[in-house]
Amino acid sequence: MGTYPLLHIDLEKIQHNTQVIVQLAAQHHISIMGVTKCCCGNPLVAKRMLAGGAANIADSRIQNIKQLKKQGIPGDLVLLRTPMISDIGDVVAYADISLNTEISVIEKLSEEAHRQEKIHRIIIMVEMGDLREGIPPQQLHDIIDATLSCDDLQLYGLGMNLACFGGVIPTRDKISEFSQLIDDIEKEFSIKIPLVSGGNSANIPFLMKHADSFRVNNLRIGEGILLGLETVHRTPIPGTYQDAFTLEAEIIELQQKASWPQGEISQDAFGKTPIFKDRGMITRGLLAIGRQDVIIEGVHPRERNVRVLGGSSDHIIVDVPPGHYKVGDTLTFSPDYGALLHLFTSPYVTKKFHG
């Protein structure tokens, strides 16, 4: 495999970002799960999150959890996605805790935990309006009752998720409503819920100001650590780095060409009708990376006066200043969260760890 495209990963900045967020959260008695799903459960990233003070590591894929366990990552490993029944054996074997929303899955986990002679811990996710995972509040009684009746399971926590699918913001009303649900459940069942996982990086701005008056004592943080951003307005978290990841891609063609296509325009290769602005003749660079590797709209040039024009499955097309570059040179980019997710997943992108 060649050198490029190349994703640089600064482990020291990831550890620093973790430390900043952990210290902020600790002021409000909140623990942090470090979420590695964007990095495909990379053990080096997980170790730096733990070194920065994350209480444990969480990931959405059981394959990544399995990799982390085999690499000797210490502490509890949390499966963030509701388990597939077909994966129940591995979930109990490798994940210490899993997020759940279905009674049928919980029953299978109990059976498998009994077979493996383990106690598996459960976090039940509650639907609070974002319409991704979560059980409606009116059905909480039944699923908690079912979990408590399983000798091989422990009801470890309740959680909610906002600002993912529906983009619902974690407001005072939403978090207050969730806190009240916790109080009601504890009173109804005469239990204490150890972990109240109140959300993700979108919760950072609100909870850092108002957390003391609510029940939330845990956040699941990925983008906040990796990119130093909260995810409501994508503003930087004070004291964190936003450049822990750098994409470097090689120029494979550099030509003076028109800024608009010549001929009748229809759909592109991905079914969209492109729109172009006539800017005359420009210097077009083709980079050896494309939509198979990255969300093109999610990469932002580090070099001045370089513009991303678009791309195809195998190319990113850029407008560059004339005379500044030659074929074989590289350009650098800052990836957003979606772009980073694709870059880590692509086998065609070399990953280089620093620090």
PDB file of N, CA and C in Angstrom, residues 59-159:
ATOM      1  N   ASP A  59     -18.124   1.826  22.419  1.00  0.00           N
ATOM      2  CA  ASP A  59     -18.110   1.725  20.962  1.00  0.00           C
ATOM      3  C   ASP A  59     -19.407   1.061  20.498  1.00  0.00           C
ATOM      4  N   SER A  60     -19.801   1.346  19.258  1.00  0.00           N
ATOM      5  CA  SER A  60     -21.077   0.842  18.743  1.00  0.00           C
ATOM      6  C   SER A  60     -20.973  -0.523  18.094  1.00  0.00           C
ATOM      7  N   ARG A  61     -19.785  -0.978  17.783  1.00  0.00           N
ATOM      8  CA  ARG A  61     -19.615  -2.230  17.050  1.00  0.00           C
ATOM      9  C   ARG A  61     -18.992  -3.286  17.956  1.00  0.00           C
ATOM     10  N   ILE A  62     -19.612  -4.448  18.011  1.00  0.00           N
ATOM     11  CA  ILE A  62     -19.070  -5.499  18.861  1.00  0.00           C
ATOM     12  C   ILE A  62     -17.702  -5.952  18.342  1.00  0.00           C
ATOM     13  N   GLN A  63     -17.469  -5.828  17.019  1.00  0.00           N
ATOM     14  CA  GLN A  63     -16.149  -6.167  16.480  1.00  0.00           C
ATOM     15  C   GLN A  63     -15.075  -5.279  17.106  1.00  0.00           C
ATOM     16  N   ASN A  64     -15.391  -3.985  17.279  1.00  0.00           N
ATOM     17  CA  ASN A  64     -14.425  -3.069  17.890  1.00  0.00           C
ATOM     18  C   ASN A  64     -14.234  -3.362  19.367  1.00  0.00           C
ATOM     19  N   ILE A  65     -15.335  -3.667  20.059  1.00  0.00           N
ATOM     20  CA  ILE A  65     -15.251  -4.043  21.476  1.00  0.00           C
ATOM     21  C   ILE A  65     -14.357  -5.276  21.636  1.00  0.00           C
ATOM     22  N   LYS A  66     -14.551  -6.238  20.770  1.00  0.00           N
ATOM     23  CA  LYS A  66     -13.765  -7.473  20.813  1.00  0.00           C
ATOM     24  C   LYS A  66     -12.281  -7.165  20.623  1.00  0.00           C
ATOM     25  N   GLN A  67     -11.974  -6.277  19.650  1.00  0.00           N
ATOM     26  CA  GLN A  67     -10.590  -5.872  19.409  1.00  0.00           C
ATOM     27  C   GLN A  67      -9.992  -5.181  20.626  1.00  0.00           C
ATOM     28  N   LEU A  68     -10.760  -4.290  21.237  1.00  0.00           N
ATOM     29  CA  LEU A  68     -10.272  -3.572  22.408  1.00  0.00           C
ATOM     30  C   LEU A  68     -10.007  -4.521  23.571  1.00  0.00           C
ATOM     31  N   LYS A  69     -10.911  -5.472  23.766  1.00  0.00           N
ATOM     32  CA  LYS A  69     -10.733  -6.446  24.851  1.00  0.00           C
ATOM     33  C   LYS A  69      -9.481  -7.281  24.614  1.00  0.00           C
ATOM     34  N   LYS A  70      -9.286  -7.725  23.391  1.00  0.00           N
ATOM     35  CA  LYS A  70      -8.123  -8.563  23.085  1.00  0.00           C
ATOM     36  C   LYS A  70      -6.817  -7.781  23.187  1.00  0.00           C
ATOM     37  N   GLN A  71      -6.885  -6.464  22.994  1.00  0.00           N
ATOM     38  CA  GLN A  71      -5.702  -5.614  23.127  1.00  0.00           C
ATOM     39  C   GLN A  71      -5.417  -5.241  24.582  1.00  0.00           C
ATOM     40  N   GLY A  72      -6.245  -5.737  25.492  1.00  0.00           N
ATOM     41  CA  GLY A  72      -6.002  -5.513  26.907  1.00  0.00           C
ATOM     42  C   GLY A  72      -6.387  -4.141  27.406  1.00  0.00           C
ATOM     43  N   ILE A  73      -7.328  -3.473  26.716  1.00  0.00           N
ATOM     44  CA  ILE A  73      -7.794  -2.170  27.192  1.00  0.00           C
ATOM     45  C   ILE A  73      -8.475  -2.370  28.544  1.00  0.00           C
ATOM     46  N   PRO A  74      -8.031  -1.678  29.586  1.00  0.00           N
ATOM     47  CA  PRO A  74      -8.553  -1.929  30.934  1.00  0.00           C
ATOM     48  C   PRO A  74      -9.922  -1.301  31.155  1.00  0.00           C
ATOM     49  N   GLY A  75     -10.582  -1.734  32.210  1.00  0.00           N
ATOM     50  CA  GLY A  75     -11.853  -1.140  32.603  1.00  0.00           C
ATOM     51  C   GLY A  75     -13.021  -1.713  31.833  1.00  0.00           C
ATOM     52  N   ASP A  76     -14.200  -1.191  32.125  1.00  0.00           N
ATOM     53  CA  ASP A  76     -15.416  -1.654  31.474  1.00  0.00           C
ATOM     54  C   ASP A  76     -15.469  -1.201  30.019  1.00  0.00           C
ATOM     55  N   LEU A  77     -15.879  -2.110  29.160  1.00  0.00           N
ATOM     56  CA  LEU A  77     -16.132  -1.781  27.755  1.00  0.00           C
ATOM     57  C   LEU A  77     -17.638  -1.771  27.534  1.00  0.00           C
ATOM     58  N   VAL A  78     -18.113  -0.704  26.905  1.00  0.00           N
ATOM     59  CA  VAL A  78     -19.556  -0.486  26.768  1.00  0.00           C
ATOM     60  C   VAL A  78     -19.945  -0.573  25.304  1.00  0.00           C
ATOM     61  N   LEU A  79     -20.929  -1.436  25.000  1.00  0.00           N
ATOM     62  CA  LEU A  79     -21.493  -1.505  23.658  1.00  0.00           C
ATOM     63  C   LEU A  79     -22.592  -0.468  23.543  1.00  0.00           C
ATOM     64  N   LEU A  80     -22.377   0.539  22.670  1.00  0.00           N
ATOM     65  CA  LEU A  80     -23.290   1.677  22.591  1.00  0.00           C
ATOM     66  C   LEU A  80     -24.557   1.389  21.797  1.00  0.00           C
ATOM     67  N   ARG A  81     -24.522   0.419  20.927  1.00  0.00           N
ATOM     68  CA  ARG A  81     -25.684   0.126  20.098  1.00  0.00           C
ATOM     69  C   ARG A  81     -26.434  -1.079  20.644  1.00  0.00           C
ATOM     70  N   THR A  82     -27.760  -1.029  20.587  1.00  0.00           N
ATOM     71  CA  THR A  82     -28.565  -2.154  21.037  1.00  0.00           C
ATOM     72  C   THR A  82     -28.065  -3.438  20.379  1.00  0.00           C
ATOM     73  N   PRO A  83     -27.774  -4.489  21.144  1.00  0.00           N
ATOM     74  CA  PRO A  83     -27.184  -5.696  20.571  1.00  0.00           C
ATOM     75  C   PRO A  83     -28.083  -6.361  19.543  1.00  0.00           C
ATOM     76  N   MET A  84     -27.443  -6.890  18.494  1.00  0.00           N
ATOM     77  CA  MET A  84     -28.151  -7.791  17.594  1.00  0.00           C
ATOM     78  C   MET A  84     -28.253  -9.150  18.281  1.00  0.00           C
ATOM     79  N   ILE A  85     -29.397  -9.789  18.146  1.00  0.00           N
ATOM     80  CA  ILE A  85     -29.568 -11.115  18.750  1.00  0.00           C
ATOM     81  C   ILE A  85     -28.517 -12.082  18.205  1.00  0.00           C
ATOM     82  N   SER A  86     -28.153 -11.916  16.929  1.00  0.00           N
ATOM     83  CA  SER A  86     -27.149 -12.799  16.337  1.00  0.00           C
ATOM     84  C   SER A  86     -25.761 -12.604  16.943  1.00  0.00           C
ATOM     85  N   ASP A  87     -25.561 -11.506  17.684  1.00  0.00           N
ATOM     86  CA  ASP A  87     -24.265 -11.228  18.309  1.00  0.00           C
ATOM     87  C   ASP A  87     -24.260 -11.460  19.820  1.00  0.00           C
ATOM     88  N   ILE A  88     -25.323 -11.997  20.369  1.00  0.00           N
ATOM     89  CA  ILE A  88     -25.476 -12.065  21.818  1.00  0.00           C
ATOM     90  C   ILE A  88     -24.299 -12.759  22.496  1.00  0.00           C
ATOM     91  N   GLY A  89     -23.791 -13.830  21.909  1.00  0.00           N
ATOM     92  CA  GLY A  89     -22.667 -14.549  22.517  1.00  0.00           C
ATOM     93  C   GLY A  89     -21.450 -13.665  22.688  1.00  0.00           C
ATOM     94  N   ASP A  90     -21.093 -12.923  21.630  1.00  0.00           N
ATOM     95  CA  ASP A  90     -19.942 -12.030  21.707  1.00  0.00           C
ATOM     96  C   ASP A  90     -20.210 -10.841  22.620  1.00  0.00           C
ATOM     97  N   VAL A  91     -21.450 -10.350  22.642  1.00  0.00           N
ATOM     98  CA  VAL A  91     -21.779  -9.209  23.508  1.00  0.00           C
ATOM     99  C   VAL A  91     -21.516  -9.557  24.963  1.00  0.00           C
ATOM    100  N   VAL A  92     -21.976 -10.700  25.396  1.00  0.00           N
ATOM    101  CA  VAL A  92     -21.770 -11.103  26.788  1.00  0.00           C
ATOM    102  C   VAL A  92     -20.307 -11.431  27.049  1.00  0.00           C
ATOM    103  N   ALA A  93     -19.628 -12.007  26.065  1.00  0.00           N
ATOM    104  CA  ALA A  93     -18.235 -12.410  26.246  1.00  0.00           C
ATOM    105  C   ALA A  93     -17.289 -11.212  26.317  1.00  0.00           C
ATOM    106  N   TYR A  94     -17.571 -10.156  25.528  1.00  0.00           N
ATOM    107  CA  TYR A  94     -16.590  -9.084  25.392  1.00  0.00           C
ATOM    108  C   TYR A  94     -17.046  -7.728  25.931  1.00  0.00           C
ATOM    109  N   ALA A  95     -18.339  -7.466  25.958  1.00  0.00           N
ATOM    110  CA  ALA A  95     -18.832  -6.180  26.467  1.00  0.00           C
ATOM    111  C   ALA A  95     -19.261  -6.344  27.920  1.00  0.00           C
ATOM    112  N   ASP A  96     -18.763  -5.479  28.784  1.00  0.00           N
ATOM    113  CA  ASP A  96     -19.162  -5.539  30.189  1.00  0.00           C
ATOM    114  C   ASP A  96     -20.542  -4.937  30.396  1.00  0.00           C
ATOM    115  N   ILE A  97     -20.886  -3.974  29.550  1.00  0.00           N
ATOM    116  CA  ILE A  97     -22.146  -3.232  29.658  1.00  0.00           C
ATOM    117  C   ILE A  97     -22.693  -3.047  28.254  1.00  0.00           C
ATOM    118  N   SER A  98     -24.006  -3.088  28.095  1.00  0.00           N
ATOM    119  CA  SER A  98     -24.599  -2.788  26.793  1.00  0.00           C
ATOM    120  C   SER A  98     -25.826  -1.907  26.956  1.00  0.00           C
ATOM    121  N   LEU A  99     -26.069  -1.069  25.930  1.00  0.00           N
ATOM    122  CA  LEU A  99     -27.272  -0.245  25.884  1.00  0.00           C
ATOM    123  C   LEU A  99     -28.398  -1.058  25.268  1.00  0.00           C
ATOM    124  N   ASN A 100     -29.595  -0.955  25.861  1.00  0.00           N
ATOM    125  CA  ASN A 100     -30.690  -1.814  25.415  1.00  0.00           C
ATOM    126  C   ASN A 100     -32.016  -1.078  25.358  1.00  0.00           C
ATOM    127  N   THR A 101     -32.893  -1.564  24.458  1.00  0.00           N
ATOM    128  CA  THR A 101     -34.232  -0.994  24.309  1.00  0.00           C
ATOM    129  C   THR A 101     -35.311  -2.049  24.084  1.00  0.00           C
ATOM    130  N   GLU A 102     -34.914  -3.319  23.966  1.00  0.00           N
ATOM    131  CA  GLU A 102     -35.874  -4.362  23.611  1.00  0.00           C
ATOM    132  C   GLU A 102     -35.887  -5.483  24.650  1.00  0.00           C
ATOM    133  N   ILE A 103     -37.083  -5.827  25.136  1.00  0.00           N
ATOM    134  CA  ILE A 103     -37.214  -6.899  26.134  1.00  0.00           C
ATOM    135  C   ILE A 103     -36.719  -8.217  25.562  1.00  0.00           C
ATOM    136  N   SER A 104     -37.016  -8.492  24.306  1.00  0.00           N
ATOM    137  CA  SER A 104     -36.603  -9.767  23.711  1.00  0.00           C
ATOM    138  C   SER A 104     -35.084  -9.905  23.701  1.00  0.00           C
ATOM    139  N   VAL A 105     -34.383  -8.805  23.460  1.00  0.00           N
ATOM    140  CA  VAL A 105     -32.916  -8.830  23.471  1.00  0.00           C
ATOM    141  C   VAL A 105     -32.400  -9.017  24.892  1.00  0.00           C
ATOM    142  N   ILE A 106     -33.013  -8.342  25.831  1.00  0.00           N
ATOM    143  CA  ILE A 106     -32.610  -8.463  27.238  1.00  0.00           C
ATOM    144  C   ILE A 106     -32.781  -9.902  27.717  1.00  0.00           C
ATOM    145  N   GLU A 107     -33.859 -10.544  27.315  1.00  0.00           N
ATOM    146  CA  GLU A 107     -34.072 -11.938  27.703  1.00  0.00           C
ATOM    147  C   GLU A 107     -32.979 -12.838  27.130  1.00  0.00           C
ATOM    148  N   LYS A 108     -32.585 -12.590  25.883  1.00  0.00           N
ATOM    149  CA  LYS A 108     -31.505 -13.383  25.278  1.00  0.00           C
ATOM    150  C   LYS A 108     -30.165 -13.122  25.978  1.00  0.00           C
ATOM    151  N   LEU A 109     -29.936 -11.865  26.358  1.00  0.00           N
ATOM    152  CA  LEU A 109     -28.712 -11.548  27.103  1.00  0.00           C
ATOM    153  C   LEU A 109     -28.678 -12.295  28.431  1.00  0.00           C
ATOM    154  N   SER A 110     -29.823 -12.372  29.082  1.00  0.00           N
ATOM    155  CA  SER A 110     -29.896 -13.081  30.360  1.00  0.00           C
ATOM    156  C   SER A 110     -29.583 -14.561  30.187  1.00  0.00           C
ATOM    157  N   GLU A 111     -30.157 -15.161  29.157  1.00  0.00           N
ATOM    158  CA  GLU A 111     -29.901 -16.576  28.896  1.00  0.00           C
ATOM    159  C   GLU A 111     -28.416 -16.823  28.620  1.00  0.00           C
ATOM    160  N   GLU A 112     -27.816 -15.934  27.803  1.00  0.00           N
ATOM    161  CA  GLU A 112     -26.411 -16.109  27.455  1.00  0.00           C
ATOM    162  C   GLU A 112     -25.499 -15.833  28.642  1.00  0.00           C
ATOM    163  N   ALA A 113     -25.843 -14.840  29.452  1.00  0.00           N
ATOM    164  CA  ALA A 113     -25.049 -14.553  30.645  1.00  0.00           C
ATOM    165  C   ALA A 113     -25.086 -15.741  31.605  1.00  0.00           C
ATOM    166  N   HIS A 114     -26.248 -16.370  31.730  1.00  0.00           N
ATOM    167  CA  HIS A 114     -26.366 -17.564  32.574  1.00  0.00           C
ATOM    168  C   HIS A 114     -25.478 -18.686  32.022  1.00  0.00           C
ATOM    169  N   ARG A 115     -25.488 -18.840  30.695  1.00  0.00           N
ATOM    170  CA  ARG A 115     -24.684 -19.898  30.077  1.00  0.00           C
ATOM    171  C   ARG A 115     -23.195 -19.643  30.291  1.00  0.00           C
ATOM    172  N   GLN A 116     -22.785 -18.365  30.210  1.00  0.00           N
ATOM    173  CA  GLN A 116     -21.376 -18.022  30.380  1.00  0.00           C
ATOM    174  C   GLN A 116     -20.999 -17.781  31.843  1.00  0.00           C
ATOM    175  N   GLU A 117     -21.955 -17.923  32.735  1.00  0.00           N
ATOM    176  CA  GLU A 117     -21.732 -17.721  34.169  1.00  0.00           C
ATOM    177  C   GLU A 117     -21.182 -16.327  34.446  1.00  0.00           C
ATOM    178  N   LYS A 118     -21.865 -15.329  33.892  1.00  0.00           N
ATOM    179  CA  LYS A 118     -21.480 -13.936  34.044  1.00  0.00           C
ATOM    180  C   LYS A 118     -22.667 -13.116  34.502  1.00  0.00           C
ATOM    181  N   ILE A 119     -22.357 -11.932  35.024  1.00  0.00           N
ATOM    182  CA  ILE A 119     -23.370 -10.909  35.262  1.00  0.00           C
ATOM    183  C   ILE A 119     -23.133  -9.814  34.228  1.00  0.00           C
ATOM    184  N   HIS A 120     -24.116  -9.607  33.367  1.00  0.00           N
ATOM    185  CA  HIS A 120     -24.004  -8.583  32.328  1.00  0.00           C
ATOM    186  C   HIS A 120     -24.809  -7.361  32.761  1.00  0.00           C
ATOM    187  N   ARG A 121     -24.200  -6.192  32.613  1.00  0.00           N
ATOM    188  CA  ARG A 121     -24.854  -4.954  33.039  1.00  0.00           C
ATOM    189  C   ARG A 121     -25.589  -4.281  31.877  1.00  0.00           C
ATOM    190  N   ILE A 122     -26.736  -3.699  32.220  1.00  0.00           N
ATOM    191  CA  ILE A 122     -27.632  -3.134  31.215  1.00  0.00           C
ATOM    192  C   ILE A 122     -27.844  -1.644  31.477  1.00  0.00           C
ATOM    193  N   ILE A 123     -27.749  -0.851  30.405  1.00  0.00           N
ATOM    194  CA  ILE A 123     -28.225   0.536  30.429  1.00  0.00           C
ATOM    195  C   ILE A 123     -29.433   0.605  29.512  1.00  0.00           C
ATOM    196  N   ILE A 124     -30.563   0.973  30.052  1.00  0.00           N
ATOM    197  CA  ILE A 124     -31.774   1.090  29.243  1.00  0.00           C
ATOM    198  C   ILE A 124     -31.867   2.508  28.686  1.00  0.00           C
ATOM    199  N   MET A 125     -32.002   2.604  27.377  1.00  0.00           N
ATOM    200  CA  MET A 125     -32.095   3.897  26.715  1.00  0.00           C
ATOM    201  C   MET A 125     -33.557   4.321  26.602  1.00  0.00           C
ATOM    202  N   VAL A 126     -33.792   5.603  26.913  1.00  0.00           N
ATOM    203  CA  VAL A 126     -35.147   6.157  26.925  1.00  0.00           C
ATOM    204  C   VAL A 126     -35.311   7.105  25.746  1.00  0.00           C
ATOM    205  N   GLU A 127     -36.418   6.996  25.032  1.00  0.00           N
ATOM    206  CA  GLU A 127     -36.711   7.898  23.915  1.00  0.00           C
ATOM    207  C   GLU A 127     -37.172   9.245  24.450  1.00  0.00           C
ATOM    208  N   MET A 128     -36.380  10.280  24.151  1.00  0.00           N
ATOM    209  CA  MET A 128     -36.702  11.620  24.643  1.00  0.00           C
ATOM    210  C   MET A 128     -36.976  12.620  23.517  1.00  0.00           C
ATOM    211  N   GLY A 129     -37.264  12.088  22.306  1.00  0.00           N
ATOM    212  CA  GLY A 129     -37.687  12.972  21.238  1.00  0.00           C
ATOM    213  C   GLY A 129     -36.802  13.022  20.014  1.00  0.00           C
ATOM    214  N   ASP A 130     -35.576  12.494  20.093  1.00  0.00           N
ATOM    215  CA  ASP A 130     -34.678  12.551  18.939  1.00  0.00           C
ATOM    216  C   ASP A 130     -34.987  11.466  17.912  1.00  0.00           C
ATOM    217  N   LEU A 131     -35.734  10.443  18.349  1.00  0.00           N
ATOM    218  CA  LEU A 131     -36.251   9.386  17.470  1.00  0.00           C
ATOM    219  C   LEU A 131     -35.171   8.495  16.868  1.00  0.00           C
ATOM    220  N   ARG A 132     -34.093   8.299  17.640  1.00  0.00           N
ATOM    221  CA  ARG A 132     -33.149   7.271  17.243  1.00  0.00           C
ATOM    222  C   ARG A 132     -33.429   6.076  18.154  1.00  0.00           C
ATOM    223  N   GLU A 133     -32.484   5.638  18.999  1.00  0.00           N
ATOM    224  CA  GLU A 133     -32.784   4.523  19.879  1.00  0.00           C
ATOM    225  C   GLU A 133     -33.436   5.003  21.168  1.00  0.00           C
ATOM    226  N   GLY A 134     -34.211   4.136  21.780  1.00  0.00           N
ATOM    227  CA  GLY A 134     -34.823   4.494  23.056  1.00  0.00           C
ATOM    228  C   GLY A 134     -36.242   3.957  23.178  1.00  0.00           C
ATOM    229  N   ILE A 135     -36.584   3.541  24.374  1.00  0.00           N
ATOM    230  CA  ILE A 135     -37.924   3.042  24.624  1.00  0.00           C
ATOM    231  C   ILE A 135     -38.796   4.193  25.106  1.00  0.00           C
ATOM    232  N   PRO A 136     -40.047   4.306  24.633  1.00  0.00           N
ATOM    233  CA  PRO A 136     -40.917   5.394  25.087  1.00  0.00           C
ATOM    234  C   PRO A 136     -41.091   5.353  26.603  1.00  0.00           C
ATOM    235  N   PRO A 137     -41.126   6.516  27.255  1.00  0.00           N
ATOM    236  CA  PRO A 137     -41.213   6.560  28.722  1.00  0.00           C
ATOM    237  C   PRO A 137     -42.369   5.751  29.295  1.00  0.00           C
ATOM    238  N   GLN A 138     -43.497   5.703  28.589  1.00  0.00           N
ATOM    239  CA  GLN A 138     -44.654   4.975  29.109  1.00  0.00           C
ATOM    240  C   GLN A 138     -44.443   3.460  29.125  1.00  0.00           C
ATOM    241  N   GLN A 139     -43.387   2.987  28.446  1.00  0.00           N
ATOM    242  CA  GLN A 139     -43.090   1.550  28.441  1.00  0.00           C
ATOM    243  C   GLN A 139     -41.920   1.190  29.359  1.00  0.00           C
ATOM    244  N   LEU A 140     -41.415   2.174  30.075  1.00  0.00           N
ATOM    245  CA  LEU A 140     -40.251   1.935  30.923  1.00  0.00           C
ATOM    246  C   LEU A 140     -40.518   0.896  32.005  1.00  0.00           C
ATOM    247  N   HIS A 141     -41.690   0.961  32.598  1.00  0.00           N
ATOM    248  CA  HIS A 141     -42.010   0.050  33.701  1.00  0.00           C
ATOM    249  C   HIS A 141     -41.785  -1.401  33.281  1.00  0.00           C
ATOM    250  N   ASP A 142     -42.309  -1.788  32.123  1.00  0.00           N
ATOM    251  CA  ASP A 142     -42.249  -3.190  31.700  1.00  0.00           C
ATOM    252  C   ASP A 142     -40.817  -3.650  31.444  1.00  0.00           C
ATOM    253  N   ILE A 143     -40.022  -2.815  30.790  1.00  0.00           N
ATOM    254  CA  ILE A 143     -38.666  -3.251  30.459  1.00  0.00           C
ATOM    255  C   ILE A 143     -37.776  -3.271  31.707  1.00  0.00           C
ATOM    256  N   ILE A 144     -38.010  -2.370  32.631  1.00  0.00           N
ATOM    257  CA  ILE A 144     -37.238  -2.387  33.883  1.00  0.00           C
ATOM    258  C   ILE A 144     -37.647  -3.589  34.725  1.00  0.00           C
ATOM    259  N   ASP A 145     -38.920  -3.854  34.761  1.00  0.00           N
ATOM    260  CA  ASP A 145     -39.410  -5.021  35.503  1.00  0.00           C
ATOM    261  C   ASP A 145     -38.803  -6.303  34.934  1.00  0.00           C
ATOM    262  N   ALA A 146     -38.743  -6.394  33.593  1.00  0.00           N
ATOM    263  CA  ALA A 146     -38.172  -7.578  32.956  1.00  0.00           C
ATOM    264  C   ALA A 146     -36.680  -7.700  33.271  1.00  0.00           C
ATOM    265  N   THR A 147     -35.970  -6.592  33.266  1.00  0.00           N
ATOM    266  CA  THR A 147     -34.536  -6.621  33.555  1.00  0.00           C
ATOM    267  C   THR A 147     -34.263  -7.022  35.000  1.00  0.00           C
ATOM    268  N   LEU A 148     -35.022  -6.454  35.921  1.00  0.00           N
ATOM    269  CA  LEU A 148     -34.827  -6.761  37.342  1.00  0.00           C
ATOM    270  C   LEU A 148     -35.151  -8.217  37.669  1.00  0.00           C
ATOM    271  N   SER A 149     -35.974  -8.834  36.830  1.00  0.00           N
ATOM    272  CA  SER A 149     -36.347 -10.233  37.087  1.00  0.00           C
ATOM    273  C   SER A 149     -35.295 -11.222  36.600  1.00  0.00           C
ATOM    274  N   CYS A 150     -34.280 -10.743  35.907  1.00  0.00           N
ATOM    275  CA  CYS A 150     -33.229 -11.618  35.373  1.00  0.00           C
ATOM    276  C   CYS A 150     -32.059 -11.671  36.355  1.00  0.00           C
ATOM    277  N   ASP A 151     -31.788 -12.840  36.891  1.00  0.00           N
ATOM    278  CA  ASP A 151     -30.729 -12.995  37.893  1.00  0.00           C
ATOM    279  C   ASP A 151     -29.339 -12.748  37.324  1.00  0.00           C
ATOM    280  N   ASP A 152     -29.183 -12.913  36.035  1.00  0.00           N
ATOM    281  CA  ASP A 152     -27.854 -12.814  35.434  1.00  0.00           C
ATOM    282  C   ASP A 152     -27.601 -11.448  34.805  1.00  0.00           C
ATOM    283  N   LEU A 153     -28.503 -10.497  35.037  1.00  0.00           N
ATOM    284  CA  LEU A 153     -28.347  -9.144  34.539  1.00  0.00           C
ATOM    285  C   LEU A 153     -28.392  -8.157  35.705  1.00  0.00           C
ATOM    286  N   GLN A 154     -27.724  -7.039  35.534  1.00  0.00           N
ATOM    287  CA  GLN A 154     -27.803  -5.947  36.504  1.00  0.00           C
ATOM    288  C   GLN A 154     -28.279  -4.693  35.786  1.00  0.00           C
ATOM    289  N   LEU A 155     -29.347  -4.074  36.304  1.00  0.00           N
ATOM    290  CA  LEU A 155     -29.780  -2.793  35.780  1.00  0.00           C
ATOM    291  C   LEU A 155     -28.782  -1.749  36.273  1.00  0.00           C
ATOM    292  N   TYR A 156     -27.874  -1.357  35.373  1.00  0.00           N
ATOM    293  CA  TYR A 156     -26.773  -0.491  35.758  1.00  0.00           C
ATOM    294  C   TYR A 156     -27.088   0.984  35.544  1.00  0.00           C
ATOM    295  N   GLY A 157     -27.946   1.276  34.567  1.00  0.00           N
ATOM    296  CA  GLY A 157     -28.205   2.684  34.303  1.00  0.00           C
ATOM    297  C   GLY A 157     -29.352   2.926  33.354  1.00  0.00           C
ATOM    298  N   LEU A 158     -29.729   4.190  33.271  1.00  0.00           N
ATOM    299  CA  LEU A 158     -30.672   4.673  32.269  1.00  0.00           C
ATOM    300  C   LEU A 158     -29.970   5.761  31.465  1.00  0.00           C
ATOM    301  N   GLY A 159     -30.298   5.824  30.186  1.00  0.00           N
ATOM    302  CA  GLY A 159     -29.637   6.800  29.329  1.00  0.00           C
ATOM    303  C   GLY A 159     -30.599   7.433  28.348  1.00  0.00           C
TER     304      GLY A 159
END
